[in-house]
Amino acid sequence: MKRSIALFIGAICGLANVLADNFTITQGTGYVDKESGCVILGNIDGSSITFKTENLPLRDLKCYQTTVHEGIIDSLPISADNYTLSADSQSVTIGKLSANTGYAITYNNYSYGEPTPINGYTYILQYQPIEKVTFPDTVECDNLRLTLLPVLEYYNVNGSLKQIKREISCGYKAFGMKENGPAIDSATYTTTTAEKFFLEPFPYTDTKFYVTDLIAKKIFNNNQATIVSDSVFKNHAPIAFPTIETTEKQPHEVDESVVNNFQFYTDHKEAIEKAKEFRHSAPLFIDLKSNANEVSNHFVWMFAMDNDAREDVIENGYPYYDSEVNAYEISEPGLHCIQLTVSNLNDTSCVQRSYGCILITESKLAIPNAFTPNGDGINDEFRVAYQSIANFEISIYDQWGRRMYHSEDITQGWDGTFHDDPAAPGTYFYVIHANGTDGEYYSRRGQINLLRSKNKK
């Protein structure tokens, strides 16, 4: 008898109109899982569910309980004492529910004359809070997968075993968080998961995991919704967040609009693309820090330029083997890329690479032909704008050949004074000798006009 009813239910549930969304909880605490259509209850005893149609009466109504045994859907009619049809025949309420049981209803639609069978199906689950968080003893690099137990499982309308997804938040200590920060930092995130899920971002440090079941916390008001993993995850994957300090641009360098936003990226192509935003005059002196995690104990900085710098993995370059590099000089014009590789010599299966790229400009001099040392803050000094100048010398003479100003510092300018007294307005002559970091030699001679208003001395 069970077998024949099972085949009948299987046949009708194979139709298109499976109205799981029409089930609601009439009595009891719980929720209807939207993805699976299951009714998940905190306590089965005393609970009831209701199936409601939009406008159609439930004519020729029949209700069944279904279970699955050895792949066969066993179905039994529900006693009329256990369900109640509403006065308008548009809803039916089923009581005396059983956990881990499917509930199917069938009725006919006579809107088109001939009866059209319609059915609904849901599965009743006793909610089980998360009791255990586990993870593998060995994790391949940053591929960490957590397991939450127990798993909520149900049988769908076709008798296939499926899993309910849980909505959880997972907190843990991540490398790079503030030393005085809480155990659960901003690395906490919310996701939906079934039995196992991959953890992102990866912690890169030893930590426990704090898992909160958001459904239990919100719907079932479970004060013990958060559990802590029994053991501490022991990280062995290296990572670094390299930083750079550069010499500042001078305000009279050519191409002042380009800012110092040089940083490292895990993607080499992105680092090259970002180099367009970071152009710098040479010589450029940089200090590099790896900012690596505890397990990183082997460091390789590779410095390469032009074609070598464009390789995905830089092999032809100048290496440094330390966690920090200080006062490294970059002078030649062109594309320069820095690759940092960190690894753990005790476990060489995992390495992490970061890339930072810079465009060093070719040498250039831009010499003005006038200045106005009137104290208004605009063009008050005679300054030479420049790019990538290695050494520089300038002398300024008046019309009688007297040297008014001399400097070997290109970052300085003449303020229009001689022995602290204002020089007279008029024409002066400069002689400049300079060498670019790209090997270009500059010898410039010309005149400069010192302009003062009549009320300025």
Short mmCIF file of C-alpha atoms in Angstrom, two decimals:
data_model
loop_
_atom_site.label_atom_id
_atom_site.label_comp_id
_atom_site.label_asym_id
_atom_site.label_seq_id
_atom_site.Cartn_x
_atom_site.Cartn_y
_atom_site.Cartn_z
CA MET A 1 0.00 0.00 0.00
CA LYS A 2 2.78 2.46 0.92
CA ARG A 3 4.59 1.72 -2.34
CA SER A 4 1.57 2.54 -4.53
CA ILE A 5 0.89 5.78 -2.69
CA ALA A 6 4.58 6.65 -2.96
CA LEU A 7 4.44 6.27 -6.73
CA PHE A 8 1.33 8.40 -6.83
CA ILE A 9 2.90 11.20 -4.80
CA GLY A 10 6.07 10.97 -6.87
CA ALA A 11 4.00 11.39 -10.01
CA ILE A 12 2.04 14.41 -8.88
CA CYS A 13 5.08 16.05 -7.32
CA GLY A 14 6.77 15.77 -10.67
CA LEU A 15 4.30 18.33 -12.05
CA ALA A 16 5.28 21.96 -12.51
CA ASN A 17 3.12 23.44 -9.76
CA VAL A 18 5.15 22.69 -6.62
CA LEU A 19 4.02 25.52 -4.32
CA ALA A 20 6.47 25.29 -1.44
CA ASP A 21 6.41 29.08 -0.95
CA ASN A 22 2.74 28.85 0.02
CA PHE A 23 3.56 27.18 3.36
CA THR A 24 3.71 29.33 6.48
CA ILE A 25 4.16 28.60 10.19
CA THR A 26 0.85 28.97 11.99
CA GLN A 27 2.00 28.02 15.46
CA GLY A 28 5.54 27.66 16.79
CA THR A 29 8.87 29.42 16.32
CA GLY A 30 10.81 28.94 13.14
CA TYR A 31 11.15 30.04 9.53
CA VAL A 32 10.55 28.88 5.98
CA ASP A 33 13.85 28.53 4.14
CA LYS A 34 13.29 30.39 0.86
CA GLU A 35 15.79 28.43 -1.16
CA SER A 36 14.65 24.93 -0.21
CA GLY A 37 11.06 25.60 0.80
CA CYS A 38 11.62 23.67 4.04
CA VAL A 39 9.89 24.62 7.28
CA ILE A 40 12.51 24.77 10.03
CA LEU A 41 11.12 24.77 13.57
CA GLY A 42 12.73 25.33 16.92
CA ASN A 43 10.33 22.90 18.56
CA ILE A 44 8.07 20.48 16.68
CA ASP A 45 5.64 19.85 19.55
CA GLY A 46 2.57 22.09 19.35
CA SER A 47 3.59 23.59 16.00
CA SER A 48 1.43 23.72 12.90
CA ILE A 49 1.82 24.81 9.28
CA THR A 50 -0.65 26.26 6.81
CA PHE A 51 -0.83 25.96 3.03
CA LYS A 52 -2.77 28.77 1.35
CA THR A 53 -3.78 29.37 -2.26
CA GLU A 54 -4.25 32.79 -3.82
CA ASN A 55 -7.87 32.59 -4.97
CA LEU A 56 -8.59 28.95 -5.75
CA PRO A 57 -10.53 26.70 -3.39
CA LEU A 58 -8.76 23.51 -2.35
CA ARG A 59 -11.18 21.10 -3.98
CA ASP A 60 -10.70 17.34 -3.71
CA LEU A 61 -8.05 18.03 -1.04
CA LYS A 62 -5.78 15.22 0.13
CA CYS A 63 -2.84 15.47 2.56
CA TYR A 64 0.09 13.10 2.92
CA GLN A 65 3.14 12.49 5.06
CA THR A 66 6.22 11.37 3.14
CA THR A 67 9.45 9.75 4.19
CA VAL A 68 12.30 8.30 2.17
CA HIS A 69 13.64 4.84 2.81
CA GLU A 70 16.30 3.24 0.63
CA GLY A 71 15.57 5.69 -2.13
CA ILE A 72 11.80 5.01 -2.11
CA ILE A 73 9.32 7.75 -1.14
CA ASP A 74 6.90 6.19 1.35
CA SER A 75 3.67 8.17 1.71
CA LEU A 76 0.71 7.82 4.05
CA PRO A 77 -2.53 9.81 4.07
CA ILE A 78 -2.84 12.21 6.99
CA SER A 79 -5.82 11.59 9.22
CA ALA A 80 -8.58 14.18 8.85
CA ASP A 81 -8.21 14.85 12.59
CA ASN A 82 -4.70 16.28 11.93
CA TYR A 83 -5.62 18.96 9.37
CA THR A 84 -8.30 21.64 9.11
CA LEU A 85 -9.68 23.21 5.94
CA SER A 86 -10.55 26.90 6.25
CA ALA A 87 -14.14 28.11 5.81
CA ASP A 88 -13.34 29.61 2.39
CA SER A 89 -11.52 26.42 1.36
CA GLN A 90 -8.43 28.46 0.40
CA SER A 91 -6.09 27.20 3.13
CA VAL A 92 -5.41 24.06 5.08
CA THR A 93 -3.66 23.89 8.47
CA ILE A 94 -1.75 20.74 9.41
CA GLY A 95 -0.91 19.93 13.03
CA LYS A 96 0.75 17.13 15.00
CA LEU A 97 3.86 17.52 12.89
CA SER A 98 6.77 15.12 12.83
CA ALA A 99 10.43 16.08 12.41
CA ASN A 100 12.35 14.99 9.33
CA THR A 101 9.15 14.37 7.42
CA GLY A 102 7.78 15.66 4.14
CA TYR A 103 4.24 17.01 3.81
CA ALA A 104 2.44 16.92 0.48
CA ILE A 105 -1.03 18.11 -0.44
CA THR A 106 -3.00 17.63 -3.66
CA TYR A 107 -6.10 19.38 -4.92
CA ASN A 108 -7.83 20.11 -8.21
CA ASN A 109 -8.34 23.35 -10.10
CA TYR A 110 -11.63 23.49 -12.05
CA SER A 111 -11.09 26.94 -13.57
CA TYR A 112 -10.93 25.48 -17.09
CA GLY A 113 -13.71 22.97 -16.69
CA GLU A 114 -11.71 19.78 -16.43
CA PRO A 115 -9.88 19.17 -13.12
CA THR A 116 -6.20 20.16 -13.18
CA PRO A 117 -4.17 18.57 -10.37
CA ILE A 118 -2.07 20.97 -8.26
CA ASN A 119 0.16 20.07 -5.38
CA GLY A 120 2.37 21.53 -2.70
CA TYR A 121 5.30 20.06 -0.79
CA THR A 122 7.44 21.03 2.17
CA TYR A 123 9.80 19.27 4.55
CA ILE A 124 9.74 19.71 8.33
CA LEU A 125 13.12 20.04 10.05
CA GLN A 126 13.91 20.27 13.74
CA TYR A 127 16.45 23.11 13.91
CA GLN A 128 19.91 22.08 15.14
CA PRO A 129 22.37 24.79 16.20
CA ILE A 130 26.00 24.60 15.15
CA GLU A 131 27.87 22.44 17.63
CA LYS A 132 31.33 22.15 16.12
CA VAL A 133 33.72 24.04 13.84
CA THR A 134 36.53 21.99 12.35
CA PHE A 135 39.27 22.49 9.76
CA PRO A 136 41.90 20.22 8.19
CA ASP A 137 45.14 19.50 10.03
CA THR A 138 47.04 20.42 6.86
CA VAL A 139 46.02 23.41 4.76
CA GLU A 140 47.45 23.92 1.30
CA CYS A 141 48.78 27.50 1.35
CA ASP A 142 45.80 29.86 1.72
CA ASN A 143 43.14 27.28 0.86
CA LEU A 144 41.39 27.00 4.23
CA ARG A 145 38.03 25.27 4.43
CA LEU A 146 35.92 25.23 7.58
CA THR A 147 33.33 22.58 8.39
CA LEU A 148 30.23 23.31 10.46
CA LEU A 149 28.47 20.44 12.20
CA PRO A 150 25.79 19.21 12.35
CA VAL A 151 24.60 19.55 8.77
CA LEU A 152 20.91 20.33 8.24
CA GLU A 153 19.63 17.88 5.63
CA TYR A 154 16.27 17.34 3.97
CA TYR A 155 14.64 15.35 1.19
CA ASN A 156 13.24 17.35 -1.68
CA VAL A 157 10.06 16.56 -3.60
CA ASN A 158 11.93 14.06 -5.78
CA GLY A 159 13.35 12.17 -2.80
CA SER A 160 16.89 13.54 -3.24
CA LEU A 161 18.92 14.33 -0.12
CA LYS A 162 19.91 18.00 0.05
CA GLN A 163 21.52 20.37 2.54
CA ILE A 164 20.16 23.55 4.09
CA LYS A 165 22.45 26.55 3.87
CA ARG A 166 23.20 28.35 7.10
CA GLU A 167 23.60 32.09 7.37
CA ILE A 168 26.63 32.68 9.57
CA SER A 169 29.24 35.23 10.48
CA CYS A 170 32.79 34.10 11.08
CA GLY A 171 35.25 36.11 13.11
CA TYR A 172 38.95 35.50 13.56
CA LYS A 173 42.24 37.26 14.12
CA ALA A 174 43.75 38.21 10.79
CA PHE A 175 47.35 39.22 10.14
CA GLY A 176 47.68 42.96 9.89
CA MET A 177 44.99 43.81 12.44
CA LYS A 178 45.90 46.22 15.20
CA GLU A 179 47.94 44.70 17.99
CA ASN A 180 45.52 46.05 20.60
CA GLY A 181 42.45 45.08 18.57
CA PRO A 182 39.78 42.59 19.70
CA ALA A 183 39.94 38.89 18.97
CA ILE A 184 37.18 39.35 16.41
CA ASP A 185 38.27 42.14 14.08
CA SER A 186 36.91 43.63 10.87
CA ALA A 187 37.87 40.34 9.24
CA THR A 188 34.44 39.14 10.43
CA TYR A 189 32.11 38.66 7.49
CA THR A 190 28.72 37.18 6.71
CA THR A 191 28.14 34.40 4.22
CA THR A 192 25.75 31.56 3.48
CA THR A 193 27.14 28.08 3.60
CA ALA A 194 26.25 24.46 3.72
CA GLU A 195 28.62 21.95 5.33
CA LYS A 196 31.93 23.49 4.30
CA PHE A 197 33.11 26.87 3.08
CA PHE A 198 36.34 28.53 2.07
CA LEU A 199 37.53 31.26 4.38
CA GLU A 200 38.21 34.67 2.83
CA PRO A 201 40.20 36.62 3.65
CA PHE A 202 42.74 34.09 4.81
CA PRO A 203 43.97 34.82 8.37
CA TYR A 204 47.74 34.34 7.74
CA THR A 205 48.23 34.02 11.48
CA ASP A 206 47.40 31.57 14.27
CA THR A 207 43.81 32.00 15.41
CA LYS A 208 40.63 30.44 16.67
CA PHE A 209 37.36 30.90 14.80
CA TYR A 210 34.22 32.46 16.27
CA VAL A 211 31.16 31.33 14.34
CA THR A 212 27.76 32.90 14.93
CA ASP A 213 24.62 31.29 13.58
CA LEU A 214 22.62 34.38 12.60
CA ILE A 215 19.33 32.48 12.29
CA ALA A 216 19.65 31.04 15.78
CA LYS A 217 20.56 34.46 17.12
CA LYS A 218 17.70 36.29 15.41
CA ILE A 219 14.78 33.88 15.16
CA PHE A 220 15.35 31.42 17.97
CA ASN A 221 16.92 34.02 20.30
CA ASN A 222 19.65 31.55 21.12
CA ASN A 223 22.10 33.18 23.53
CA GLN A 224 24.62 30.47 22.70
CA ALA A 225 24.52 31.13 18.96
CA THR A 226 28.27 31.86 18.88
CA ILE A 227 30.67 28.96 19.26
CA VAL A 228 34.47 28.86 19.23
CA SER A 229 36.59 26.30 17.43
CA ASP A 230 38.07 23.73 19.80
CA SER A 231 41.59 24.09 18.44
CA VAL A 232 43.78 26.91 17.18
CA PHE A 233 44.49 27.10 13.47
CA LYS A 234 48.26 26.99 12.95
CA ASN A 235 49.17 29.08 9.93
CA HIS A 236 52.11 28.14 7.70
CA ALA A 237 51.36 30.36 4.68
CA PRO A 238 53.65 33.39 4.23
CA ILE A 239 52.37 36.81 3.27
CA ALA A 240 53.77 40.34 3.12
CA PHE A 241 52.28 43.78 2.70
CA PRO A 242 55.34 45.71 1.49
CA THR A 243 55.47 49.48 1.87
CA ILE A 244 57.75 52.11 0.41
CA GLU A 245 59.05 55.48 1.52
CA THR A 246 60.37 57.71 -1.26
CA THR A 247 62.16 61.00 -1.49
CA GLU A 248 59.61 63.77 -1.82
CA LYS A 249 59.03 65.63 -5.04
CA GLN A 250 60.24 69.22 -4.99
CA PRO A 251 57.57 71.82 -5.79
CA HIS A 252 59.49 73.07 -8.86
CA GLU A 253 60.07 69.66 -10.42
CA VAL A 254 58.62 69.29 -13.89
CA ASP A 255 55.34 67.31 -14.05
CA GLU A 256 54.20 68.37 -10.60
CA SER A 257 50.71 66.91 -11.14
CA VAL A 258 51.94 63.34 -10.60
CA VAL A 259 51.63 62.35 -6.94
CA ASN A 260 53.57 59.92 -4.79
CA ASN A 261 51.08 57.04 -4.69
CA PHE A 262 53.45 54.18 -5.33
CA GLN A 263 52.32 50.92 -3.74
CA PHE A 264 52.58 47.16 -4.15
CA TYR A 265 50.06 44.81 -5.78
CA THR A 266 49.73 41.05 -5.92
CA ASP A 267 48.95 41.30 -9.64
CA HIS A 268 51.94 42.17 -11.81
CA LYS A 269 49.89 43.61 -14.67
CA GLU A 270 48.02 45.89 -12.27
CA ALA A 271 51.33 47.13 -10.86
CA ILE A 272 52.56 48.04 -14.35
CA GLU A 273 49.27 49.79 -15.15
CA LYS A 274 49.44 51.80 -11.93
CA ALA A 275 52.99 52.93 -12.79
CA LYS A 276 51.41 55.45 -15.16
CA GLU A 277 50.20 57.29 -12.07
CA PHE A 278 53.61 57.30 -10.40
CA ARG A 279 56.33 59.03 -12.38
CA HIS A 280 59.29 60.33 -10.50
CA SER A 281 62.41 62.33 -11.17
CA ALA A 282 65.75 60.66 -10.51
CA PRO A 283 67.73 60.06 -8.49
CA LEU A 284 65.00 58.40 -6.43
CA PHE A 285 65.98 56.91 -3.07
CA ILE A 286 63.58 54.41 -1.56
CA ASP A 287 63.25 52.50 1.69
CA LEU A 288 61.35 49.21 1.50
CA LYS A 289 59.75 47.21 4.31
CA SER A 290 58.27 43.76 3.81
CA ASN A 291 55.75 43.86 6.72
CA ALA A 292 55.59 40.05 6.54
CA ASN A 293 53.85 37.66 8.89
CA GLU A 294 55.53 35.46 11.48
CA VAL A 295 56.15 32.40 9.31
CA SER A 296 57.89 34.37 6.54
CA ASN A 297 61.61 33.84 6.97
CA HIS A 298 63.00 34.10 3.45
CA PHE A 299 62.89 37.34 1.46
CA VAL A 300 63.97 38.09 -2.09
CA TRP A 301 63.65 41.61 -3.52
CA MET A 302 64.25 41.71 -7.26
CA PHE A 303 64.89 45.04 -8.99
CA ALA A 304 64.48 45.06 -12.78
CA MET A 305 63.78 47.58 -15.51
CA ASP A 306 62.32 47.84 -18.99
CA ASN A 307 61.83 44.39 -20.63
CA ASP A 308 62.97 42.45 -17.56
CA ALA A 309 60.51 44.46 -15.45
CA ARG A 310 57.63 43.30 -17.65
CA GLU A 311 58.11 39.61 -16.87
CA ASP A 312 55.33 38.05 -14.78
CA VAL A 313 57.97 36.53 -12.52
CA ILE A 314 61.09 38.67 -12.45
CA GLU A 315 64.19 36.48 -12.68
CA ASN A 316 66.73 38.76 -14.39
CA GLY A 317 67.33 41.52 -11.90
CA TYR A 318 69.34 42.69 -8.94
CA PRO A 319 68.44 40.73 -5.77
CA TYR A 320 68.42 41.71 -2.09
CA TYR A 321 67.90 39.12 0.63
CA ASP A 322 66.53 40.87 3.67
CA SER A 323 63.20 41.86 5.15
CA GLU A 324 64.03 45.54 4.55
CA VAL A 325 65.98 47.52 1.95
CA ASN A 326 67.20 51.01 2.80
CA ALA A 327 68.32 53.90 0.58
CA TYR A 328 68.10 51.99 -2.69
CA GLU A 329 68.81 54.37 -5.59
CA ILE A 330 66.91 54.34 -8.87
CA SER A 331 68.37 56.61 -11.55
CA GLU A 332 67.96 55.34 -15.10
CA PRO A 333 64.86 56.52 -16.98
CA GLY A 334 62.22 53.95 -17.89
CA LEU A 335 60.01 51.36 -16.21
CA HIS A 336 61.35 49.91 -12.96
CA CYS A 337 59.58 47.05 -11.16
CA ILE A 338 60.28 45.62 -7.72
CA GLN A 339 59.21 42.07 -6.93
CA LEU A 340 59.13 40.81 -3.35
CA THR A 341 58.95 37.05 -2.85
CA VAL A 342 58.37 35.76 0.67
CA SER A 343 58.43 32.12 1.70
CA ASN A 344 58.90 29.82 4.64
CA LEU A 345 62.06 27.75 4.40
CA ASN A 346 60.44 25.12 6.62
CA ASP A 347 57.64 24.70 4.07
CA THR A 348 58.60 25.78 0.57
CA SER A 349 55.29 24.72 -0.98
CA CYS A 350 53.85 28.21 -0.48
CA VAL A 351 55.27 31.49 -1.74
CA GLN A 352 53.72 34.94 -2.06
CA ARG A 353 54.76 37.66 -4.50
CA SER A 354 54.07 41.37 -4.57
CA TYR A 355 54.92 43.90 -7.28
CA GLY A 356 55.49 47.62 -7.39
CA CYS A 357 56.38 49.56 -10.54
CA ILE A 358 57.73 53.09 -11.12
CA LEU A 359 58.30 55.20 -14.21
CA ILE A 360 61.48 57.25 -13.96
CA THR A 361 61.38 60.28 -16.23
CA GLU A 362 64.10 61.33 -18.65
CA SER A 363 66.18 64.35 -17.66
CA LYS A 364 64.91 67.81 -18.47
CA LEU A 365 65.62 71.46 -17.64
CA ALA A 366 63.06 74.25 -17.93
CA ILE A 367 64.58 77.73 -17.44
CA PRO A 368 62.33 80.79 -16.94
CA ASN A 369 63.18 84.16 -18.48
CA ALA A 370 61.85 86.45 -15.75
CA PHE A 371 60.93 86.61 -12.08
CA THR A 372 59.33 89.19 -9.77
CA PRO A 373 60.81 89.20 -6.25
CA ASN A 374 58.10 91.45 -4.77
CA GLY A 375 57.09 89.28 -1.84
CA ASP A 376 53.64 88.34 -3.14
CA GLY A 377 54.46 84.63 -3.09
CA ILE A 378 54.22 84.29 -6.87
CA ASN A 379 57.39 83.84 -8.94
CA ASP A 380 59.50 85.46 -6.19
CA GLU A 381 62.60 83.41 -7.01
CA PHE A 382 64.47 82.46 -10.14
CA ARG A 383 64.16 78.66 -10.09
CA VAL A 384 65.05 76.06 -12.68
CA ALA A 385 62.41 73.36 -13.13
CA TYR A 386 63.89 69.94 -13.73
CA GLN A 387 63.55 66.20 -14.03
CA SER A 388 66.16 63.54 -13.26
CA ILE A 389 69.20 65.78 -12.75
CA ALA A 390 72.18 64.13 -11.07
CA ASN A 391 74.34 67.25 -10.52
CA PHE A 392 73.87 70.92 -11.23
CA GLU A 393 75.73 74.22 -11.08
CA ILE A 394 74.46 77.72 -11.79
CA SER A 395 76.07 81.18 -11.74
CA ILE A 396 74.20 84.47 -12.33
CA TYR A 397 76.04 87.65 -13.38
CA ASP A 398 75.08 91.28 -13.77
CA GLN A 399 75.89 93.28 -16.92
CA TRP A 400 79.38 94.17 -15.60
CA GLY A 401 80.31 90.50 -15.05
CA ARG A 402 79.91 90.54 -11.29
CA ARG A 403 78.67 87.19 -9.98
CA MET A 404 75.42 87.82 -8.09
CA TYR A 405 74.51 84.23 -7.24
CA HIS A 406 76.05 80.75 -7.29
CA SER A 407 74.61 77.37 -6.28
CA GLU A 408 75.11 73.65 -6.82
CA ASP A 409 71.68 72.80 -5.40
CA ILE A 410 69.00 72.64 -8.05
CA THR A 411 66.30 72.70 -5.40
CA GLN A 412 67.28 76.25 -4.40
CA GLY A 413 66.64 79.51 -6.29
CA TRP A 414 67.90 83.11 -6.43
CA ASP A 415 65.70 85.52 -4.48
CA GLY A 416 67.01 88.60 -6.31
CA THR A 417 69.35 89.84 -3.56
CA PHE A 418 73.09 90.51 -3.42
CA HIS A 419 74.73 90.52 0.04
CA ASP A 420 71.21 90.65 1.49
CA ASP A 421 70.34 93.82 -0.41
CA PRO A 422 67.75 93.85 -3.25
CA ALA A 423 69.40 93.72 -6.65
CA ALA A 424 68.39 96.37 -9.14
CA PRO A 425 65.76 95.48 -11.72
CA GLY A 426 67.10 94.70 -15.14
CA THR A 427 68.74 91.98 -17.19
CA TYR A 428 71.06 89.36 -15.69
CA PHE A 429 72.89 86.47 -17.27
CA TYR A 430 73.02 82.84 -16.18
CA VAL A 431 75.44 80.00 -16.91
CA ILE A 432 74.22 76.47 -16.15
CA HIS A 433 76.06 73.16 -16.27
CA ALA A 434 74.17 69.96 -15.38
CA ASN A 435 74.20 66.21 -15.89
CA GLY A 436 71.05 64.10 -16.17
CA THR A 437 70.80 60.70 -14.54
CA ASP A 438 70.26 59.36 -18.05
CA GLY A 439 73.74 60.60 -19.12
CA GLU A 440 72.50 63.77 -20.84
CA TYR A 441 74.84 66.80 -20.40
CA TYR A 442 73.40 70.32 -20.26
CA SER A 443 75.28 73.57 -20.88
CA ARG A 444 72.92 76.54 -20.94
CA ARG A 445 73.59 80.27 -21.18
CA GLY A 446 70.96 82.98 -21.33
CA GLN A 447 69.46 86.05 -19.74
CA ILE A 448 66.91 86.56 -17.02
CA ASN A 449 64.87 89.67 -16.34
CA LEU A 450 64.49 90.80 -12.75
CA LEU A 451 61.26 92.79 -12.56
CA ARG A 452 60.20 95.07 -9.69
CA SER A 453 57.34 97.50 -9.41
CA LYS A 454 58.36 101.13 -8.90
CA ASN A 455 57.31 101.21 -5.26
CA LYS A 456 59.55 98.23 -4.49
CA LYS A 457 63.20 98.73 -3.72
#
